Every structure is written in structure tokens, then in C-alpha cells.
Coordinates of C-alpha atoms in Angstrom, one line a residue:
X1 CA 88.1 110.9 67.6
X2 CA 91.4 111.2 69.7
X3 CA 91.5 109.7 73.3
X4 CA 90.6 112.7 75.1
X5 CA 88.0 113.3 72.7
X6 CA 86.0 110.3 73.5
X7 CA 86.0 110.7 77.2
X8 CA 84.1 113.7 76.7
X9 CA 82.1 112.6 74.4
X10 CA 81.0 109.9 77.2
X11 CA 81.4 112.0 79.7
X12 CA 78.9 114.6 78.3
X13 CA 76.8 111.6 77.7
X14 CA 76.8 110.5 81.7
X15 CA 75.8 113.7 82.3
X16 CA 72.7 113.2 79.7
X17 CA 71.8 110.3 81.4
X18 CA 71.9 111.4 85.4
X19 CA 69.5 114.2 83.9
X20 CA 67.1 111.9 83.0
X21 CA 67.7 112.6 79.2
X22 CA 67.6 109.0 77.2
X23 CA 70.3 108.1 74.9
X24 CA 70.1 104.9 72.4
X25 CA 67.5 102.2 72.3
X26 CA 67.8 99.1 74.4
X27 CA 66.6 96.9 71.6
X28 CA 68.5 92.9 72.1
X29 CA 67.8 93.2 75.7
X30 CA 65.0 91.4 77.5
X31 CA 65.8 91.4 81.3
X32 CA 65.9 95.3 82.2
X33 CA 62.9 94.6 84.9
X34 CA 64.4 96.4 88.3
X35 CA 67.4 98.0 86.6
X36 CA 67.7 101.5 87.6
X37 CA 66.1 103.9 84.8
X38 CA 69.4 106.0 84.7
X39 CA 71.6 102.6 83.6
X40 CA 69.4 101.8 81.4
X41 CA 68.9 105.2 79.7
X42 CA 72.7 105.1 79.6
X43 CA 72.7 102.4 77.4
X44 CA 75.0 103.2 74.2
X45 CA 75.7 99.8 72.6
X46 CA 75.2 97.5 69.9
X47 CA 74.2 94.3 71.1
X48 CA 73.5 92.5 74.1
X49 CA 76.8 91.0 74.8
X50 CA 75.7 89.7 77.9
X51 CA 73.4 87.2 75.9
X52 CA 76.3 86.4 74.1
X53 CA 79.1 85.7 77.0
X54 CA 76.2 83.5 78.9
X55 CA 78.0 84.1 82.4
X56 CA 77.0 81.7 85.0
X57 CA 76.9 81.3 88.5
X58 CA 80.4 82.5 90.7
X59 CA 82.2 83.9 87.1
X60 CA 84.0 86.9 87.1
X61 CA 83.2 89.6 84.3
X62 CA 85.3 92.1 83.2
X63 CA 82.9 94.5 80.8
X64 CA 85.6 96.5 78.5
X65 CA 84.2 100.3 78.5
X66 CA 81.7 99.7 80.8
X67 CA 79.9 103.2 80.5
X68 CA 76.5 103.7 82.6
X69 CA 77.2 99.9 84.3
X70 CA 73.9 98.7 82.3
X71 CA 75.8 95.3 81.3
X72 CA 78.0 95.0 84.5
X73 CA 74.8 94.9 86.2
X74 CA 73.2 92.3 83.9
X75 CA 76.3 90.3 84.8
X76 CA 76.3 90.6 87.9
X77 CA 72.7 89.3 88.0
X78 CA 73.6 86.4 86.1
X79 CA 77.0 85.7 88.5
X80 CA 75.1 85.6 91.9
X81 CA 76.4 86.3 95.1
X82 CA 79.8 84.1 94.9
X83 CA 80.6 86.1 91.3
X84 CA 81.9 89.1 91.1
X85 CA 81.7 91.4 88.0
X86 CA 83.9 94.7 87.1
X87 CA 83.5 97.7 84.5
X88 CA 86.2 99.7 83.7
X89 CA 86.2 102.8 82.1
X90 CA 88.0 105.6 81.2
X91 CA 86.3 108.6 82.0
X92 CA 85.0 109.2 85.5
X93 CA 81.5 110.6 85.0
X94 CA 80.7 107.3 83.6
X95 CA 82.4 105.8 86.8
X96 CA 80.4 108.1 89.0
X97 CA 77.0 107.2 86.8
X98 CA 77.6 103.1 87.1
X99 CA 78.7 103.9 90.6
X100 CA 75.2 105.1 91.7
X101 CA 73.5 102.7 89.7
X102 CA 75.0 99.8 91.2
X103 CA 73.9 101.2 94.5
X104 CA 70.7 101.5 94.0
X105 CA 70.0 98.3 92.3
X106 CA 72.2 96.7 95.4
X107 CA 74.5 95.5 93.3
X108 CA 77.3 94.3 96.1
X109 CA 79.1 91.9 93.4
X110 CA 79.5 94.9 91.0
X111 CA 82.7 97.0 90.9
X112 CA 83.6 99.7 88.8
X113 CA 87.4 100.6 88.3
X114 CA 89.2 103.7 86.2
X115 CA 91.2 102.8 83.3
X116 CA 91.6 102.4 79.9
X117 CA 91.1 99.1 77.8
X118 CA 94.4 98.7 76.5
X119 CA 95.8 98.6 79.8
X120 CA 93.6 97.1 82.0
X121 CA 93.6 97.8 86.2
X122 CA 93.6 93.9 86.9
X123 CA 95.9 91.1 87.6
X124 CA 96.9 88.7 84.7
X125 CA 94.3 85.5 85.1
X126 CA 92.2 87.3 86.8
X127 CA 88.6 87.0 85.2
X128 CA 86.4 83.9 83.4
X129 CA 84.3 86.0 81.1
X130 CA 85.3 89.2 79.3
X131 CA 82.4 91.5 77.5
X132 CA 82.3 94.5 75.7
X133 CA 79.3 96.4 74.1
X134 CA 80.6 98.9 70.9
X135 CA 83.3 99.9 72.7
X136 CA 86.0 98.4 70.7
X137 CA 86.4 100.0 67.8
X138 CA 86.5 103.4 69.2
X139 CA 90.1 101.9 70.1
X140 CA 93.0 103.3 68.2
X141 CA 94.9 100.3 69.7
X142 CA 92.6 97.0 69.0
X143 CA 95.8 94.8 69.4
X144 CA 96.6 96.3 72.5
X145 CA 92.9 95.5 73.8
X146 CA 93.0 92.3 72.5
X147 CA 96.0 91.2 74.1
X148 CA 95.0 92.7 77.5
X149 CA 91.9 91.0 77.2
X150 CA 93.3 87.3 76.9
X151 CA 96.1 88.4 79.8
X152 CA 93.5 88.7 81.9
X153 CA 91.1 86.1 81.0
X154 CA 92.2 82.4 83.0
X155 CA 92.7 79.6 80.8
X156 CA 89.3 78.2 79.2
X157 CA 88.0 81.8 79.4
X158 CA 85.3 83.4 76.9
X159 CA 85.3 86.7 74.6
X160 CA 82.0 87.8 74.1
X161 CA 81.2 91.2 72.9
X162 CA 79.1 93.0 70.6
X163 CA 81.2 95.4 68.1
X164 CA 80.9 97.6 64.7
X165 CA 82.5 95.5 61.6
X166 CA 82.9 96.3 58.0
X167 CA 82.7 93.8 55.5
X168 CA 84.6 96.0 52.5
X169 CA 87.4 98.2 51.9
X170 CA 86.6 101.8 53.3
X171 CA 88.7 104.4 54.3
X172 CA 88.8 106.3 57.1
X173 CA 87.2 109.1 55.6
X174 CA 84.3 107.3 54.6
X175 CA 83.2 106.2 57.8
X176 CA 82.3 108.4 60.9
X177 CA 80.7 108.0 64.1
X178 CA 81.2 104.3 65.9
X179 CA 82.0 103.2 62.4
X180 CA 85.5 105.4 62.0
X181 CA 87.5 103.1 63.6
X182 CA 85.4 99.7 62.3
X183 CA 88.0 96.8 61.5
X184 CA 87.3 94.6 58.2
X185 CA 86.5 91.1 59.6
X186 CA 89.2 89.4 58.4
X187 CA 91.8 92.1 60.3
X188 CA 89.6 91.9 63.5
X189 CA 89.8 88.1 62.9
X190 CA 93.9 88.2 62.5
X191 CA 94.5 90.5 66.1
X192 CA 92.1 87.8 67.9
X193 CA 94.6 84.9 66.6
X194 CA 97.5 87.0 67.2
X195 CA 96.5 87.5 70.5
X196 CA 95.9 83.8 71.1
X197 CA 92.5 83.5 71.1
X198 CA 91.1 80.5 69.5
X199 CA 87.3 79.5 68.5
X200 CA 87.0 82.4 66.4
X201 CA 83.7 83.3 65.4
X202 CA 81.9 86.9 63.8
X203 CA 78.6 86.8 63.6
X204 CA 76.7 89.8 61.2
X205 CA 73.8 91.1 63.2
X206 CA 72.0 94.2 61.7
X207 CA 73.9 96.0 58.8
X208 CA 74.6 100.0 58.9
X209 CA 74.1 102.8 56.0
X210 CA 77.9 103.2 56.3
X211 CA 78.8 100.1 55.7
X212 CA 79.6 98.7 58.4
X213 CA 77.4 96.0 60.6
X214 CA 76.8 95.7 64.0
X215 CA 78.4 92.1 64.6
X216 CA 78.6 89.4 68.0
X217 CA 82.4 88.6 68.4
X218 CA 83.3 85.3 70.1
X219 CA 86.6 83.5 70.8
X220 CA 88.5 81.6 74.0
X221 CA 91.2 81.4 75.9
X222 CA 92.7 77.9 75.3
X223 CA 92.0 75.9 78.2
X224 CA 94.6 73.9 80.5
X225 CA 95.6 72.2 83.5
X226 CA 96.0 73.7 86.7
X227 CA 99.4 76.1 86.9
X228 CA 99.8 76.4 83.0
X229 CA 98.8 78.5 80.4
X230 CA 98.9 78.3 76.9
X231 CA 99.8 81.5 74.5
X232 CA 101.4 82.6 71.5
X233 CA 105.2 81.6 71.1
X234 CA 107.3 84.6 71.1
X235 CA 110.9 85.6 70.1
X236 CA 111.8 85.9 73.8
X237 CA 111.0 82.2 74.9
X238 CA 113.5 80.6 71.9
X239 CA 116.2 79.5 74.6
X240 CA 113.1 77.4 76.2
X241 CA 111.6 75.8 73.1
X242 CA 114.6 74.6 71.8
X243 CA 115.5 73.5 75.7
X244 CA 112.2 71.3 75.4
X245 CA 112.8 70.6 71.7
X246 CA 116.3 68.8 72.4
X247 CA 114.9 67.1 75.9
X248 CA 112.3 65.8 73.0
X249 CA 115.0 64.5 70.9
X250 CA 116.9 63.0 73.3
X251 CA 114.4 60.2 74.4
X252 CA 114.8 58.7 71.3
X253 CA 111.0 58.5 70.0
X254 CA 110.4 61.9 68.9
X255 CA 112.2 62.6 65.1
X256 CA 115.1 61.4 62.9
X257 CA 116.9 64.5 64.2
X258 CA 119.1 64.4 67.1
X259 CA 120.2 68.0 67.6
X260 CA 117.7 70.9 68.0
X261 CA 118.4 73.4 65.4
X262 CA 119.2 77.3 66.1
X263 CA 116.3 79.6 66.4
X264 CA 117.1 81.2 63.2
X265 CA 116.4 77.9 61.6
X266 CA 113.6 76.8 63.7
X267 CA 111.7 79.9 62.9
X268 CA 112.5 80.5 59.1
X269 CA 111.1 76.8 58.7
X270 CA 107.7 77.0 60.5
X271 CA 104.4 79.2 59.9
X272 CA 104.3 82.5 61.9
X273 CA 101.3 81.6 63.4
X274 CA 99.9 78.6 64.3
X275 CA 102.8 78.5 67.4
X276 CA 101.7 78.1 71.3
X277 CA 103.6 77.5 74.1
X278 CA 102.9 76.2 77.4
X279 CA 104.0 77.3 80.6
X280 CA 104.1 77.4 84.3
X281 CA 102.3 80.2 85.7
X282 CA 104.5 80.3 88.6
X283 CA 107.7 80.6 87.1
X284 CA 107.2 81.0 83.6
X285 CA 108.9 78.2 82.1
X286 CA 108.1 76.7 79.4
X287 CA 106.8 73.4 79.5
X288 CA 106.1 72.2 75.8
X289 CA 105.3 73.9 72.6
X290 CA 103.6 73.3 69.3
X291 CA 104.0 74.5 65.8
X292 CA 103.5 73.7 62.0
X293 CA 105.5 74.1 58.7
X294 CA 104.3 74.2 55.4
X295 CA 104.3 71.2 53.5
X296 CA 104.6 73.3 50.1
X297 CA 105.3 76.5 48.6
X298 CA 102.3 75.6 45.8
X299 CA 99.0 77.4 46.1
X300 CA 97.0 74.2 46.1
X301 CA 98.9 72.9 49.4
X302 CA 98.2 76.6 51.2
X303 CA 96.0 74.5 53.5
X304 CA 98.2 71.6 54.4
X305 CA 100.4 71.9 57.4
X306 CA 102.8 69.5 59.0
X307 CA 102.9 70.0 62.8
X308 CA 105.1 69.5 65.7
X309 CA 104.5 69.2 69.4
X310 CA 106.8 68.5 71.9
X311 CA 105.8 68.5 75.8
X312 CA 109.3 68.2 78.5
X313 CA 109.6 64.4 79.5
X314 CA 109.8 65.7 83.1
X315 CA 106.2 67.1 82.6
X316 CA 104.5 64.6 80.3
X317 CA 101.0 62.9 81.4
X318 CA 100.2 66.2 83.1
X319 CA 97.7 66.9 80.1
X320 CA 99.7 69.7 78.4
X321 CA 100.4 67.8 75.2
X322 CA 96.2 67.9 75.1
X323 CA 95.9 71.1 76.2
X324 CA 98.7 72.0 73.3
X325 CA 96.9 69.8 70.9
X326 CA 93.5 71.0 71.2
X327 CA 94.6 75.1 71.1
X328 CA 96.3 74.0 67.6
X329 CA 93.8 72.2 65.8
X330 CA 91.6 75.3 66.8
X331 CA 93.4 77.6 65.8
X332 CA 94.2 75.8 62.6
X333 CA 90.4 75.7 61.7
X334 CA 90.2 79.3 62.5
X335 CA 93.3 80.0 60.1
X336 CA 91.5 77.9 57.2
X337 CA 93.9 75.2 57.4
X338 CA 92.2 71.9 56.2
X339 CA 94.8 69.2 56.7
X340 CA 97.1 69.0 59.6
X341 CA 99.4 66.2 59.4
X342 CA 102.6 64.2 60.4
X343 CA 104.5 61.4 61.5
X344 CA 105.3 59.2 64.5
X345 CA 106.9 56.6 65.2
X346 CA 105.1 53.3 66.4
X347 CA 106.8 52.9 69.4
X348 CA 105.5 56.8 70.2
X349 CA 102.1 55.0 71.9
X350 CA 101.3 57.8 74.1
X351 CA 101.5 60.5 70.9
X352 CA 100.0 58.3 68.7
X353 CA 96.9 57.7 71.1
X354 CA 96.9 61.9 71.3
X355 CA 96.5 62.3 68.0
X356 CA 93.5 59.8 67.4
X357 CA 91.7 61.0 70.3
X358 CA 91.4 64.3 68.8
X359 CA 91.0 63.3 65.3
X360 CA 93.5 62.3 64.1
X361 CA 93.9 59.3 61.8
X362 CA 96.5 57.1 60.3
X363 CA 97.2 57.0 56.7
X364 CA 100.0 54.3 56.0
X365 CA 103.4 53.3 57.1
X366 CA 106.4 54.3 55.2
X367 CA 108.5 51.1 56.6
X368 CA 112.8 51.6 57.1
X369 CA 112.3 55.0 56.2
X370 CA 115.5 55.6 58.1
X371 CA 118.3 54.8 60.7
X372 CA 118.2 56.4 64.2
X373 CA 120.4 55.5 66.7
X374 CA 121.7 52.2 64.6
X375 CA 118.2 51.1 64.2
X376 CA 116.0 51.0 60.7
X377 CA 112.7 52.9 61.6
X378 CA 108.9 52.7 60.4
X379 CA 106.8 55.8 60.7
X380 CA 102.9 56.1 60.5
X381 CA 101.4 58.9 58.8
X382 CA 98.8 60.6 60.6
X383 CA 96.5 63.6 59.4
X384 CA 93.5 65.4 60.3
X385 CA 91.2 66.8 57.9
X386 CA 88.7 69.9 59.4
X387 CA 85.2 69.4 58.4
X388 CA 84.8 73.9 58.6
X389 CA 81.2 73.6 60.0
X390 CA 80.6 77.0 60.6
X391 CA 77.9 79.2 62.9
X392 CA 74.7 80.8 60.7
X393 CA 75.4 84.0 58.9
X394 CA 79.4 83.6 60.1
X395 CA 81.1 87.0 58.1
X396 CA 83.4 86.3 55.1

């Protein structure tokens, strides 16, 4: 269905619900007890994706097509007083529904705001939990929601919604209903890595006659000290990496190299994922940045990657190289990688200790491997190897 379609569809649906007419099941849920009958009757999802998100006491929630207000209600609940916990929503009957529902439970902490979910009314950093019950696919945009949804998540934040999957090949054609704009797990997989999420995990629920399966979607925000976030690299911030990358250089303990190369070359040589920056949320400078390169065109290496982080001297033991660290190695596992590896110098104490304190181990010395700066140079070779344990029924 087209945009405007679906807000009618809903809309006739609010209008279902006010009349006391009830319109899907409840069936995941187990703490409806004082909920108004009309939010509840409202109830059009898949899953309970409150049970998934877990918020906690003083969150803020952000529910992504928030319908009737069934789970901003929930979440609000679960946040308290000092929590807060929005709905937004495209069409306004819906609004108007959750509205009244809120009020009559006495939901003060709920809030219910017009918009659509790949542009979302709210400031960038803005909420700790985002949710979303079968709401997703009906997106003809998914990146765009995706994206939206980690802008406005603060670092460390959780992704927790219930959506409609396929685990095949269909075509449009083929699928109707929720399921007609279903992504394959592996695409839906790609947009939350593209988007910057980390922690990946789709969980099969209950499967559907169409082919498709109800599914619980989880990822994260990469966490990170205060003022700094961490995202995907972009073509826009090359003047700053290679600012940082050069800064790196120039203390001497960082690579053979002694001159950051041009953008063209820096990108052509590294993988086009697998790159995060971090920056100031002030200003928006960039303060360090990590990436990997293959180590070989072969098919047997396609999970071996040679990585490279470099934090701004001026802003080292701060915790971004960890922050930087930790976002990679998790979005490595997530992109099947199952060797990261590199080399330091042994002078490089601080990296070295980095590395080993997330997993890191070393595998030899190549000794007077070169000369830098008049001086013949050891290096230790470090590498991490991911152990892939994986969540119970995790899709393909």
C-alpha cells in the first residue's frame, strides 16, 4: 500500500477500536491488567516488543508507529515517573485514540506526537530505548527508518521491535498484507549495519502461510563517553580522518607510513563497512576513527580483516579508542568476520594493552621488519578470533 493508503487503513482501524469493535489478538502479552479496553483492542502487532526492549526505570521510549498507544503505555509503566515515553504516528485518529487512552489510564509520562517514522519529530540523542510492533515493514523507506532510529537513540541505546521477516526469495507479488513489504533477513540485517547499529540479532518467532515469519529484531547504539558519538564513516568527514590519521603518524608509534594518503587511496584500500568514526557532539569533529582492509582477494581469507584505529593524540585516554574498539569487533562479528588482526609496535603500550583487553592476543614478533625514522623496528602481531556464539533459533 502507498503512504496515504496506510493511514487510512489505520485510521479506519482507530475508528474500529473507539467503537468498541476488537481488532487482532493480544497473544505475547502478559501485563494488560488496568489498561484501558480501547488500547488494548487497538492492538495490531506482532510481538510484544516491550518484552523485548526491557525498558527500566527513568528511560525514554520512542515506539515507532505507535497506533492505539497499547505499547507506549506498557512503557511508560515500566519507565516510572522520572521516564518519559513517546509514540509517534502518522495518522491522527490513531493520535486522537492513544491520546484518550493515555488519559484514562493517567498516563502523565506518555506523549503522543504526529509524524512519520522516517522522519522522526525529535531531537538527535534524544531517547534510550527505541520500539516498534509490525510497523516496519509497512515502510517503503526501511533505511530511512533505520537511520532515524539510531539518530535519535543516545549512545549505548537499544533497538527492540517486533517485525514481519522472510527467510526466502519472494516477490512482491507474492506477498500481501503486513508481509508485502517483508525484508529477507539478511537485507534487514545489512540497513541495521549500514545504519550503525551493532549487536545484531533476528530472532524467528511464529512462521506465516506467506512465508514470511513474525521475528524479534535487536541491535545497539555503540556506547561512548560523555560528548561523543560513534557512527558510520561517511564521504563528507575524509578531510577529518585523514587530519587524525596524519596527527597518528606523526607521534611516531603508529605505522611505517609517515604521510596520510589521499581519500581516494584510503577508501579504495579498506572494506566499505566495517568504518566508525568518533566525534564530538558539540562541534562535530572528529576525534578518532576505525577501519579494516582485506588481508586477501582469496575466498578462503573473506573472513580475515586487518584493522586500523587511530584516536587524535590531543584526545587519547578519554576512552574513545575503547569506545572505537568495542563498536568494531561488534560489528565485525555481526558481518561474519572471524579474524581481526594487525600489528603494533612494542613501544605502542597503551594500544597494545587495548587490544588484549578486548581480546586480542599476540601471535609473534616479526623483529627489524623496517626502518622508521632511522631506527630498525620490531612489530607484534596481534589477532582476534570471534567465537560466533549465537542467540537460540538466530535466522540464517
Amino acid at each position: 500500500m502507498a503512504h496515504d493508503e496506510i493511514i487510512d487503513h489505520y485510521s479506519a482501524l482507530a475508528r474500529a477500536a473507539d467503537a468498541g469493535r476488537t481488532l487482532t489478538g493480544t497473544a505475547g502479552y502478559h501485563d494488560l491488567e488496568g489498561l484501558p479496553q480501547a488500547a488494548v483492542r487497538a492492538a495490531l502487532g506482532c510481538g510484544n516488543p516491550v518484552a523485548v526492549a526491557e525498558p527500566r526505570a527513568g528511560e525514554t521510549v520512542l515506539d515507532l508507529g505507535s497506533g492505539g498507544g497499547l505499547d507506549v503505555l506498557l512503557s511508560a509503566r515500566r519507565v516510572g515517573p522520572d521516564g518519559k515515553a513517546y509514540g509517534v504516528d502518522a495518522s491522527a485518529d490513531m493520535l486522537a485514540l492513544a491520546r484518550r487512552n493515555a488519559q484514562q489510564a493517567g498516563a502523565h509520562n506518555a506523549e503522543f506526537l504526529p509524524g512519520t517514522i522516517e522522519r522522526l519529530p525529535l531531537q538527535d540523542r534524544s531517547v534510550d530505548v527505541v520500539i516498534s510492533n509490525c510497523v516496519i515493514n509497512l515502510s517503503s523507506d526501511k533505511a530511512a527508518v533505520l537511520a532515524e532510529a539510531f539518530r535519535v537513540l543516545r549512545p549505548g541505546g537499544r533497538f527492540g521491535v517486533s517485525d514481519v521477516v522472510t527467510t526466502h526469495t519472494t516477490t512482491t507479488e507474492q506477498r500481501t498484507g503486513c508481509a508485502a513489504g517483508a525484508l529477507p533477513v539478511g537485507e534487514y540485517r545489512e540497513l541495521l549495519a549500514a545504519a550503525g547499529f551493532t549487536g545484531v540479532h533476528i530472532t524467528l518467532t511464529t512462521g506465516h502461510d506467506d512465508g514470511t515469519h513474525s521475528a524479534i529484531v535487536q541491535a545497539a547504539k555503540p556506547a561512548a563517553p560523555p560528548h561523543v558519538e560513534l557512527r558510520p564513516m561517511r564521504a563528507a568527514d575524509a578531510g577529518q580522518v585523514l587530519a587524525v590519521y596524519q596527527a597518528g603518524l606523526d607521534s611516531g608509534h603508529a605505522s611505517f607510513e609517515t604521510t596520510a594518503p589521499s581519500w581516494e587511496d584510503f577508501t579504495a584500500a579498506r572494506l566499505p563497512g566495517l568504518r566508525y568514526v568518533a566525534c564530538d557532539t558539540r562541534t562535530g569533529q572528529v576525534l578518532g576513527w576505525v577501519a579494516a582492509s582485506p588481508v586477501s582477494s582469496r575466498c578462503v581469507y573473506a573472513g580475515v580483516v586487518e584493522h586500523s584505529i587511530y584516536v587524535h593524540p590531543r584526545h587519547q585516554a578519554q576512552g574513545i579508542g575503547r569506545a572505537l574498539l568495542t563498536a568494531f569487533v561488534a560489528a565485525s562479528e555481526d558481518a561474519g568476520v572471524w579474524t581481526v588482526q594487525s600489528g603494533v609496535f612494542p613501544e605502542n603500550t597503551a594500544s597494545l594493552a587495548l587490544h588484549q583487553a578486548l581480546g586480542f592476543r599476540v601471535v609473534g614478533t616479526r623483529e627489524r621488519i623496517g626502518c622508521h625514522h632511522g631506527l630498525w623496528r620490531d612489530v607484534l602481531l596481534i589477532e582476534r578470533r570471534s567465537t560466533f556464539r549465537k542467540p537460540h533459533r538466530e535466522a540464517p
